[in-house]
Amino acid sequence: MRALVAAVCLALTLCSAASASAATTRGGESHSVKPEGGALDLISTSFGQRDRELEILYRSTEAITPQLLAEEKGGQICTVFDRVSPAVRAVCVTRSDGKWRIVSRGKLVEGSVSQPRETELRLRFEPAAANLDVGLADVYVNATAAGCSAQQAKLPKVTWSGAKIVSASLLKLPCEHRLPRVGGYRARVWDVVTTGCKRSGAGQVSRGPSGKRIALTYDDGPSTYTSAFLRELRKLGVPATFFLIGQQVSANASLVRSMMRDGNMVANHSWNHADMGAGGPAASSQLRDTSAAIRRATGFTPCLFRPPYGSTGADLVSRVNAQGMTSVLWSVDPLDWRTPGTDAIVSSVVGQTNGGAIILSHDGGGPRSQTLAALAPIVRTLKRRGYKFVTLTDLLGYAERISLVK
Ligand code: ZN
């Protein structure tokens, strides 16, 4: 019953921790204890967004040791996001099997944990990985030193007038902390959009670095076949890179946006599929107009160009590079535009592919049902051989340009 009373007091901010006489905290404000491995006495937290990732930094007065956050003894530091998602989400860091782990609702969250200093712990993860929605949130931190879990289990879950009471344990347990003591910090999870990519290295390439990563590329769309290709890629869980014809983009703007949303890459394949091998100012216009059409449709400026017919030359490449793009040829060509049959396309691609391959195919410019039917067997066979499908920008190691949506 005492825990209940204390919790209600705290929630209404009518009484302080010090006035709850049964509390085991020392001196009201200080509640540092020294269980095995040191003291978990958080003095501050900061919260921000670095590109796509949320960054949370915890600072303590003493070293944040692995023992303090040992998962098997209930050690954890949790940041609780209220109001940002339909349900309250807690993102916690613990230590298990010699590794820091980020966990949310019992599931591992992909991200990184580092210690800039021994008194600090820094988490980075993408909001979606922890099922955090975009928007304003009330944020607070609950930390439990390893060894508190046995006592914690006895605490009743208390609610008062619908408010979530999270601080009863603060008054009860010497090794549990809440930051701030009452209420929450105001924070925002931003939406992030990809606005472009940054080319580097060779001005023209026909393959990526050797290794197990490969890229599927589709030319001459968007077309009536493209949405079926996107569905198939979603089903297979792999991305592709689409080299788009500029004059076909505006009528298919929503299709191009869904390419991006699915994690595919979009790229420039000239305005009207002209032979641009001789270069010259007309080539520059083709490049510029197509990138502008893609930007209007998606907000994204491409950094990859593929010359129609593979027709290229030094002048063209320098014009492509001057517009921030790399000229990309291919290392695997199944000649799918000749419609040789689905089996022939599959065996040609599978036979020619090795590490770093750039696979050429077409989702526009003619009948593409054979190419579409070849996609699933190609992906399954090459995955079985240990290959990983990535976008061309990933394959070439290009950075993305992104911005926060304000
Ligand atoms: Zn083409």
GROMACS .gro file of C-alpha atoms and ligand atoms in nm:
model
  407
    1MET     CA    1   0.000   0.000   0.000
    2ARG     CA    2   0.285   0.235   0.076
    3ALA     CA    3   0.414   0.201  -0.280
    4LEU     CA    4   0.074   0.299  -0.409
    5VAL     CA    5   0.060   0.616  -0.200
    6ALA     CA    6   0.411   0.716  -0.291
    7ALA     CA    7   0.344   0.666  -0.657
    8VAL     CA    8   0.033   0.878  -0.657
    9CYS     CA    9   0.216   1.158  -0.481
   10LEU     CA   10   0.488   1.154  -0.738
   11ALA     CA   11   0.252   1.149  -1.030
   12LEU     CA   12   0.068   1.453  -0.906
   13THR     CA   13   0.396   1.623  -0.815
   14LEU     CA   14   0.245   1.717  -0.482
   15CYS     CA   15   0.516   1.559  -0.276
   16SER     CA   16   0.883   1.497  -0.328
   17ALA     CA   17   1.079   1.179  -0.297
   18ALA     CA   18   1.229   1.305   0.026
   19SER     CA   19   0.890   1.342   0.192
   20ALA     CA   20   0.804   0.981   0.120
   21SER     CA   21   0.976   0.874   0.434
   22ALA     CA   22   0.997   0.507   0.355
   23ALA     CA   23   1.202   0.572   0.046
   24THR     CA   24   1.545   0.422   0.052
   25THR     CA   25   1.699   0.705  -0.146
   26ARG     CA   26   1.965   0.898   0.034
   27GLY     CA   27   1.934   1.269   0.090
   28GLY     CA   28   1.635   1.311  -0.134
   29GLU     CA   29   1.820   1.403  -0.452
   30SER     CA   30   2.109   1.161  -0.438
   31HIS     CA   31   2.027   0.799  -0.482
   32SER     CA   32   2.351   0.646  -0.584
   33VAL     CA   33   2.426   0.294  -0.473
   34LYS     CA   34   2.713   0.063  -0.535
   35PRO     CA   35   2.603  -0.281  -0.633
   36GLU     CA   36   2.856  -0.515  -0.782
   37GLY     CA   37   3.054  -0.339  -1.054
   38GLY     CA   38   3.015   0.024  -0.945
   39ALA     CA   39   2.739   0.281  -0.922
   40LEU     CA   40   2.467   0.351  -1.173
   41ASP     CA   41   2.398   0.713  -1.097
   42LEU     CA   42   2.272   0.879  -1.413
   43ILE     CA   43   2.317   1.253  -1.408
   44SER     CA   44   2.196   1.341  -1.756
   45THR     CA   45   2.069   1.212  -2.085
   46SER     CA   46   2.063   1.371  -2.427
   47PHE     CA   47   1.850   1.279  -2.717
   48GLY     CA   48   1.886   1.375  -3.082
   49GLN     CA   49   1.871   1.261  -3.438
   50ARG     CA   50   2.179   1.209  -3.649
   51ASP     CA   51   2.071   1.151  -4.007
   52ARG     CA   52   1.846   0.848  -4.002
   53GLU     CA   53   1.943   0.739  -3.654
   54LEU     CA   54   1.824   0.845  -3.314
   55GLU     CA   55   2.110   0.901  -3.076
   56ILE     CA   56   2.066   0.869  -2.701
   57LEU     CA   57   2.351   0.948  -2.466
   58TYR     CA   58   2.348   0.856  -2.097
   59ARG     CA   59   2.594   1.010  -1.852
   60SER     CA   60   2.671   0.877  -1.508
   61THR     CA   61   2.892   1.002  -1.227
   62GLU     CA   62   3.088   0.679  -1.238
   63ALA     CA   63   3.185   0.424  -1.498
   64ILE     CA   64   2.894   0.246  -1.664
   65THR     CA   65   3.036  -0.102  -1.639
   66PRO     CA   66   2.910  -0.416  -1.812
   67GLN     CA   67   2.831  -0.565  -1.468
   68LEU     CA   68   2.593  -0.280  -1.386
   69LEU     CA   69   2.377  -0.359  -1.686
   70ALA     CA   70   2.407  -0.739  -1.683
   71GLU     CA   71   2.086  -0.858  -1.843
   72GLU     CA   72   2.062  -1.179  -1.641
   73LYS     CA   73   2.052  -0.971  -1.322
   74GLY     CA   74   1.796  -0.726  -1.453
   75GLY     CA   75   2.036  -0.441  -1.529
   76GLN     CA   76   1.911  -0.200  -1.793
   77ILE     CA   77   1.874   0.162  -1.892
   78CYS     CA   78   1.549   0.233  -2.075
   79THR     CA   79   1.435   0.542  -2.258
   80VAL     CA   80   1.057   0.551  -2.261
   81PHE     CA   81   0.880   0.727  -2.549
   82ASP     CA   82   0.530   0.833  -2.462
   83ARG     CA   83   0.280   0.970  -2.718
   84VAL     CA   84   0.500   0.909  -3.021
   85SER     CA   85   0.352   0.572  -3.104
   86PRO     CA   86   0.011   0.419  -3.038
   87ALA     CA   87   0.162   0.242  -2.742
   88VAL     CA   88   0.432   0.356  -2.504
   89ARG     CA   89   0.766   0.224  -2.626
   90ALA     CA   90   1.071   0.161  -2.416
   91VAL     CA   91   1.408   0.121  -2.581
   92CYS     CA   92   1.652  -0.041  -2.341
   93VAL     CA   93   2.021  -0.117  -2.335
   94THR     CA   94   2.159  -0.418  -2.153
   95ARG     CA   95   2.473  -0.627  -2.149
   96SER     CA   96   2.463  -0.992  -2.239
   97ASP     CA   97   2.719  -1.247  -2.366
   98GLY     CA   98   2.991  -0.984  -2.365
   99LYS     CA   99   2.790  -0.751  -2.589
  100TRP     CA  100   2.576  -0.442  -2.545
  101ARG     CA  101   2.225  -0.505  -2.671
  102ILE     CA  102   1.946  -0.265  -2.762
  103VAL     CA  103   1.607  -0.418  -2.689
  104SER     CA  104   1.250  -0.301  -2.739
  105ARG     CA  105   0.945  -0.505  -2.636
  106GLY     CA  106   1.162  -0.809  -2.590
  107LYS     CA  107   1.310  -0.786  -2.939
  108LEU     CA  108   1.662  -0.701  -3.040
  109VAL     CA  109   1.687  -0.361  -3.214
  110GLU     CA  110   1.948  -0.323  -3.483
  111GLY     CA  111   2.182  -0.039  -3.391
  112SER     CA  112   2.509   0.040  -3.220
  113VAL     CA  113   2.620   0.104  -2.863
  114SER     CA  114   2.944   0.279  -2.779
  115GLN     CA  115   3.117   0.439  -2.483
  116PRO     CA  116   3.276   0.773  -2.575
  117ARG     CA  117   3.398   0.773  -2.212
  118GLU     CA  118   3.362   0.514  -1.943
  119THR     CA  119   3.097   0.726  -1.771
  120GLU     CA  120   2.892   0.751  -2.089
  121LEU     CA  121   2.687   0.514  -2.300
  122ARG     CA  122   2.567   0.606  -2.648
  123LEU     CA  123   2.295   0.428  -2.844
  124ARG     CA  124   2.221   0.476  -3.212
  125PHE     CA  125   1.934   0.312  -3.395
  126GLU     CA  126   1.675   0.388  -3.658
  127PRO     CA  127   1.334   0.480  -3.509
  128ALA     CA  128   1.154   0.227  -3.729
  129ALA     CA  129   1.375  -0.053  -3.592
  130ALA     CA  130   1.219   0.012  -3.251
  131ASN     CA  131   0.871   0.075  -3.398
  132LEU     CA  132   0.884   0.443  -3.306
  133ASP     CA  133   0.658   0.666  -3.512
  134VAL     CA  134   0.752   1.012  -3.628
  135GLY     CA  135   0.637   1.299  -3.409
  136LEU     CA  136   0.655   1.465  -3.070
  137ALA     CA  137   0.722   1.250  -2.768
  138ASP     CA  138   0.753   1.280  -2.394
  139VAL     CA  139   1.071   1.101  -2.303
  140TYR     CA  140   1.207   0.982  -1.973
  141VAL     CA  141   1.474   0.739  -1.865
  142ASN     CA  142   1.438   0.450  -1.623
  143ALA     CA  143   1.757   0.281  -1.517
  144THR     CA  144   1.795  -0.029  -1.305
  145ALA     CA  145   2.128  -0.153  -1.180
  146ALA     CA  146   2.191  -0.527  -1.202
  147GLY     CA  147   2.066  -0.703  -0.890
  148CYS     CA  148   1.752  -0.492  -0.849
  149SER     CA  149   1.531  -0.725  -1.043
  150ALA     CA  150   1.425  -0.944  -0.751
  151GLN     CA  151   1.284  -0.647  -0.559
  152GLN     CA  152   1.139  -0.496  -0.872
  153ALA     CA  153   0.928  -0.800  -0.938
  154LYS     CA  154   0.734  -0.738  -0.615
  155LEU     CA  155   0.630  -0.386  -0.710
  156PRO     CA  156   0.267  -0.344  -0.806
  157LYS     CA  157   0.184  -0.179  -1.137
  158VAL     CA  158   0.003   0.135  -1.041
  159THR     CA  159  -0.211   0.368  -1.246
  160TRP     CA  160  -0.393   0.676  -1.135
  161SER     CA  161  -0.652   0.857  -1.346
  162GLY     CA  162  -0.509   0.689  -1.654
  163ALA     CA  163  -0.163   0.837  -1.598
  164LYS     CA  164   0.120   0.592  -1.622
  165ILE     CA  165   0.311   0.574  -1.300
  166VAL     CA  166   0.665   0.468  -1.356
  167SER     CA  167   0.834   0.609  -1.053
  168ALA     CA  168   0.711   0.405  -0.763
  169SER     CA  169   1.028   0.204  -0.792
  170LEU     CA  170   1.239   0.516  -0.755
  171LEU     CA  171   1.111   0.561  -0.405
  172LYS     CA  172   1.131   0.198  -0.319
  173LEU     CA  173   1.456   0.087  -0.471
  174PRO     CA  174   1.798   0.229  -0.410
  175CYS     CA  175   1.939   0.119  -0.740
  176GLU     CA  176   1.670   0.244  -0.973
  177HIS     CA  177   1.678   0.587  -1.131
  178ARG     CA  178   1.442   0.799  -1.329
  179LEU     CA  179   1.542   1.099  -1.536
  180PRO     CA  180   1.385   1.343  -1.494
  181ARG     CA  181   1.260   1.260  -1.144
  182VAL     CA  182   0.908   1.367  -1.247
  183GLY     CA  183   0.749   1.421  -1.586
  184GLY     CA  184   0.936   1.397  -1.913
  185TYR     CA  185   1.156   1.572  -2.163
  186ARG     CA  186   1.006   1.695  -2.487
  187ALA     CA  187   1.161   1.530  -2.792
  188ARG     CA  188   1.079   1.479  -3.155
  189VAL     CA  189   1.136   1.185  -3.383
  190TRP     CA  190   1.188   1.330  -3.730
  191ASP     CA  191   1.086   1.192  -4.061
  192VAL     CA  192   1.386   1.157  -4.287
  193VAL     CA  193   1.387   1.179  -4.664
  194THR     CA  194   1.662   1.080  -4.903
  195THR     CA  195   1.738   1.378  -5.124
  196GLY     CA  196   2.025   1.240  -5.325
  197CYS     CA  197   2.345   1.041  -5.327
  198LYS     CA  198   2.710   1.132  -5.355
  199ARG     CA  199   2.921   0.968  -5.624
  200SER     CA  200   3.290   0.897  -5.575
  201GLY     CA  201   3.571   0.703  -5.739
  202ALA     CA  202   3.586   0.608  -6.108
  203GLY     CA  203   3.380   0.816  -6.353
  204GLN     CA  204   3.248   0.507  -6.529
  205VAL     CA  205   3.210   0.155  -6.388
  206SER     CA  206   3.083  -0.180  -6.511
  207ARG     CA  207   3.101  -0.374  -6.184
  208GLY     CA  208   3.133  -0.328  -5.809
  209PRO     CA  209   3.404  -0.448  -5.571
  210SER     CA  210   3.447  -0.826  -5.554
  211GLY     CA  211   3.277  -0.992  -5.261
  212LYS     CA  212   2.933  -1.138  -5.221
  213ARG     CA  213   2.733  -0.825  -5.301
  214ILE     CA  214   2.559  -0.784  -5.637
  215ALA     CA  215   2.310  -0.542  -5.793
  216LEU     CA  216   2.003  -0.599  -6.008
  217THR     CA  217   1.938  -0.314  -6.252
  218TYR     CA  218   1.635  -0.249  -6.473
  219ASP     CA  219   1.635  -0.008  -6.769
  220ASP     CA  220   1.385   0.174  -6.989
  221GLY     CA  221   1.097   0.213  -6.740
  222PRO     CA  222   0.878   0.314  -6.582
  223SER     CA  223   0.637   0.110  -6.793
  224THR     CA  224   0.317  -0.089  -6.754
  225TYR     CA  225   0.530  -0.378  -6.625
  226THR     CA  226   0.707  -0.182  -6.352
  227SER     CA  227   0.450  -0.221  -6.072
  228ALA     CA  228   0.464  -0.601  -6.117
  229PHE     CA  229   0.844  -0.587  -6.083
  230LEU     CA  230   0.806  -0.384  -5.763
  231ARG     CA  231   0.559  -0.636  -5.618
  232GLU     CA  232   0.793  -0.923  -5.698
  233LEU     CA  233   1.093  -0.744  -5.543
  234ARG     CA  234   0.891  -0.676  -5.228
  235LYS     CA  235   0.793  -1.041  -5.208
  236LEU     CA  236   1.153  -1.152  -5.254
  237GLY     CA  237   1.284  -0.891  -5.008
  238VAL     CA  238   1.556  -0.757  -5.238
  239PRO     CA  239   1.617  -0.410  -5.381
  240ALA     CA  240   1.691  -0.316  -5.742
  241THR     CA  241   1.813  -0.006  -5.923
  242PHE     CA  242   1.587   0.143  -6.192
  243PHE     CA  243   1.738   0.347  -6.477
  244LEU     CA  244   1.447   0.566  -6.584
  245ILE     CA  245   1.362   0.731  -6.915
  246GLY     CA  246   1.304   1.099  -6.829
  247GLN     CA  247   1.001   1.155  -7.052
  248GLN     CA  248   0.819   0.861  -6.888
  249VAL     CA  249   0.865   0.985  -6.530
  250SER     CA  250   0.599   1.254  -6.475
  251ALA     CA  251   0.308   1.032  -6.588
  252ASN     CA  252   0.431   0.761  -6.347
  253ALA     CA  253   0.537   0.980  -6.058
  254SER     CA  254   0.364   0.776  -5.788
  255LEU     CA  255   0.520   0.456  -5.921
  256VAL     CA  256   0.864   0.618  -5.902
  257ARG     CA  257   0.793   0.730  -5.545
  258SER     CA  258   0.698   0.377  -5.446
  259MET     CA  259   1.027   0.252  -5.594
  260MET     CA  260   1.207   0.480  -5.350
  261ARG     CA  261   0.979   0.398  -5.060
  262ASP     CA  262   1.050   0.028  -5.105
  263GLY     CA  263   1.423   0.088  -5.073
  264ASN     CA  264   1.509   0.065  -5.441
  265MET     CA  265   1.737   0.315  -5.612
  266VAL     CA  266   1.632   0.532  -5.905
  267ALA     CA  267   1.874   0.654  -6.170
  268ASN     CA  268   1.902   0.843  -6.498
  269HIS     CA  269   1.879   0.670  -6.839
  270SER     CA  270   1.845   0.982  -7.062
  271TRP     CA  271   1.532   1.177  -7.157
  272ASN     CA  272   1.427   0.978  -7.465
  273HIS     CA  273   1.679   0.695  -7.503
  274ALA     CA  274   1.894   0.881  -7.752
  275ASP     CA  275   2.241   0.753  -7.844
  276MET     CA  276   2.456   0.992  -7.644
  277GLY     CA  277   2.796   0.832  -7.711
  278ALA     CA  278   2.929   1.137  -7.893
  279GLY     CA  279   2.859   1.362  -7.592
  280GLY     CA  280   2.816   1.734  -7.664
  281PRO     CA  281   2.572   1.988  -7.515
  282ALA     CA  282   2.267   1.785  -7.623
  283ALA     CA  283   2.385   1.504  -7.396
  284SER     CA  284   2.407   1.745  -7.104
  285SER     CA  285   2.045   1.853  -7.165
  286GLN     CA  286   1.928   1.490  -7.173
  287LEU     CA  287   2.098   1.431  -6.838
  288ARG     CA  288   1.975   1.751  -6.677
  289ASP     CA  289   1.611   1.718  -6.790
  290THR     CA  290   1.588   1.358  -6.669
  291SER     CA  291   1.739   1.429  -6.327
  292ALA     CA  292   1.499   1.725  -6.294
  293ALA     CA  293   1.198   1.503  -6.375
  294ILE     CA  294   1.307   1.248  -6.114
  295ARG     CA  295   1.362   1.524  -5.859
  296ARG     CA  296   1.015   1.670  -5.926
  297ALA     CA  297   0.855   1.328  -5.879
  298THR     CA  298   1.047   1.215  -5.571
  299GLY     CA  299   1.255   1.496  -5.419
  300PHE     CA  300   1.556   1.278  -5.499
  301THR     CA  301   1.843   1.372  -5.731
  302PRO     CA  302   2.012   1.066  -5.884
  303CYS     CA  303   2.387   1.008  -5.887
  304LEU     CA  304   2.390   0.723  -6.141
  305PHE     CA  305   2.346   0.734  -6.519
  306ARG     CA  306   2.341   0.452  -6.770
  307PRO     CA  307   2.405   0.543  -7.134
  308PRO     CA  308   2.138   0.408  -7.372
  309TYR     CA  309   2.275   0.118  -7.581
  310GLY     CA  310   2.585   0.129  -7.361
  311SER     CA  311   2.705   0.394  -7.604
  312THR     CA  312   2.962   0.601  -7.419
  313GLY     CA  313   3.278   0.808  -7.462
  314ALA     CA  314   3.516   1.038  -7.275
  315ASP     CA  315   3.314   1.356  -7.340
  316LEU     CA  316   2.990   1.195  -7.225
  317VAL     CA  317   3.150   1.056  -6.908
  318SER     CA  318   3.291   1.395  -6.814
  319ARG     CA  319   2.946   1.556  -6.869
  320VAL     CA  320   2.785   1.284  -6.655
  321ASN     CA  321   3.041   1.337  -6.379
  322ALA     CA  322   2.998   1.715  -6.398
  323GLN     CA  323   2.632   1.665  -6.305
  324GLY     CA  324   2.728   1.458  -6.000
  325MET     CA  325   2.664   1.118  -6.159
  326THR     CA  326   2.869   0.809  -6.236
  327SER     CA  327   2.825   0.639  -6.573
  328VAL     CA  328   2.729   0.276  -6.508
  329LEU     CA  329   2.753  -0.009  -6.758
  330TRP     CA  330   2.711  -0.375  -6.654
  331SER     CA  331   2.897  -0.705  -6.612
  332VAL     CA  332   2.605  -0.945  -6.672
  333ASP     CA  333   2.379  -0.918  -6.979
  334PRO     CA  334   2.116  -1.188  -7.041
  335LEU     CA  335   1.992  -1.008  -7.358
  336ASP     CA  336   1.643  -1.026  -7.212
  337TRP     CA  337   1.513  -0.765  -7.462
  338ARG     CA  338   1.546  -1.034  -7.732
  339THR     CA  339   1.286  -1.239  -7.535
  340PRO     CA  340   1.491  -1.561  -7.545
  341GLY     CA  341   1.261  -1.733  -7.291
  342THR     CA  342   1.251  -1.721  -6.912
  343ASP     CA  343   1.480  -2.023  -6.866
  344ALA     CA  344   1.742  -1.876  -7.099
  345ILE     CA  345   1.736  -1.547  -6.906
  346VAL     CA  346   1.770  -1.728  -6.571
  347SER     CA  347   2.058  -1.951  -6.680
  348SER     CA  348   2.240  -1.665  -6.850
  349VAL     CA  349   2.226  -1.446  -6.539
  350VAL     CA  350   2.308  -1.727  -6.297
  351GLY     CA  351   2.595  -1.846  -6.518
  352GLN     CA  352   2.758  -1.504  -6.558
  353THR     CA  353   2.716  -1.367  -6.205
  354ASN     CA  354   3.011  -1.340  -5.971
  355GLY     CA  355   3.097  -1.108  -5.681
  356GLY     CA  356   3.035  -0.739  -5.749
  357ALA     CA  357   2.819  -0.817  -6.053
  358ILE     CA  358   2.597  -0.552  -6.206
  359ILE     CA  359   2.310  -0.739  -6.374
  360LEU     CA  360   2.140  -0.568  -6.670
  361SER     CA  361   1.771  -0.628  -6.744
  362HIS     CA  362   1.471  -0.428  -6.866
  363ASP     CA  363   1.135  -0.341  -6.711
  364GLY     CA  364   1.031  -0.121  -7.006
  365GLY     CA  365   1.074  -0.074  -7.381
  366GLY     CA  366   0.898  -0.393  -7.492
  367PRO     CA  367   0.731  -0.711  -7.366
  368ARG     CA  368   0.891  -0.790  -7.029
  369SER     CA  369   0.694  -1.085  -6.891
  370GLN     CA  370   0.988  -1.322  -6.946
  371THR     CA  371   1.221  -1.088  -6.755
  372LEU     CA  372   0.962  -1.063  -6.478
  373ALA     CA  373   0.918  -1.441  -6.455
  374ALA     CA  374   1.298  -1.482  -6.440
  375LEU     CA  375   1.333  -1.255  -6.136
  376ALA     CA  376   1.228  -1.500  -5.860
  377PRO     CA  377   1.440  -1.799  -5.979
  378ILE     CA  378   1.741  -1.570  -6.029
  379VAL     CA  379   1.712  -1.424  -5.679
  380ARG     CA  380   1.653  -1.761  -5.510
  381THR     CA  381   1.942  -1.932  -5.689
  382LEU     CA  382   2.191  -1.654  -5.626
  383LYS     CA  383   2.084  -1.616  -5.262
  384ARG     CA  384   2.146  -1.989  -5.216
  385ARG     CA  385   2.498  -1.928  -5.346
  386GLY     CA  386   2.551  -1.671  -5.072
  387TYR     CA  387   2.505  -1.352  -5.274
  388LYS     CA  388   2.345  -1.046  -5.120
  389PHE     CA  389   2.139  -0.812  -5.338
  390VAL     CA  390   2.200  -0.442  -5.280
  391THR     CA  391   2.125  -0.118  -5.463
  392LEU     CA  392   2.393   0.009  -5.700
  393THR     CA  393   2.473   0.300  -5.470
  394ASP     CA  394   2.527   0.053  -5.185
  395LEU     CA  395   2.740  -0.170  -5.408
  396LEU     CA  396   2.960   0.124  -5.506
  397GLY     CA  397   2.977   0.252  -5.147
  398TYR     CA  398   2.814   0.588  -5.220
  399ALA     CA  399   2.677   0.792  -4.932
  400GLU     CA  400   2.317   0.911  -4.931
  401ARG     CA  401   2.219   1.272  -4.893
  402ILE     CA  402   1.929   1.298  -4.655
  403SER     CA  403   1.736   1.569  -4.476
  404LEU     CA  404   1.494   1.587  -4.186
  405VAL     CA  405   1.138   1.680  -4.275
  406LYS     CA  406   1.047   1.994  -4.079
  407ZN      ZN  407   1.793   0.139  -7.237
   0.00000   0.00000   0.00000
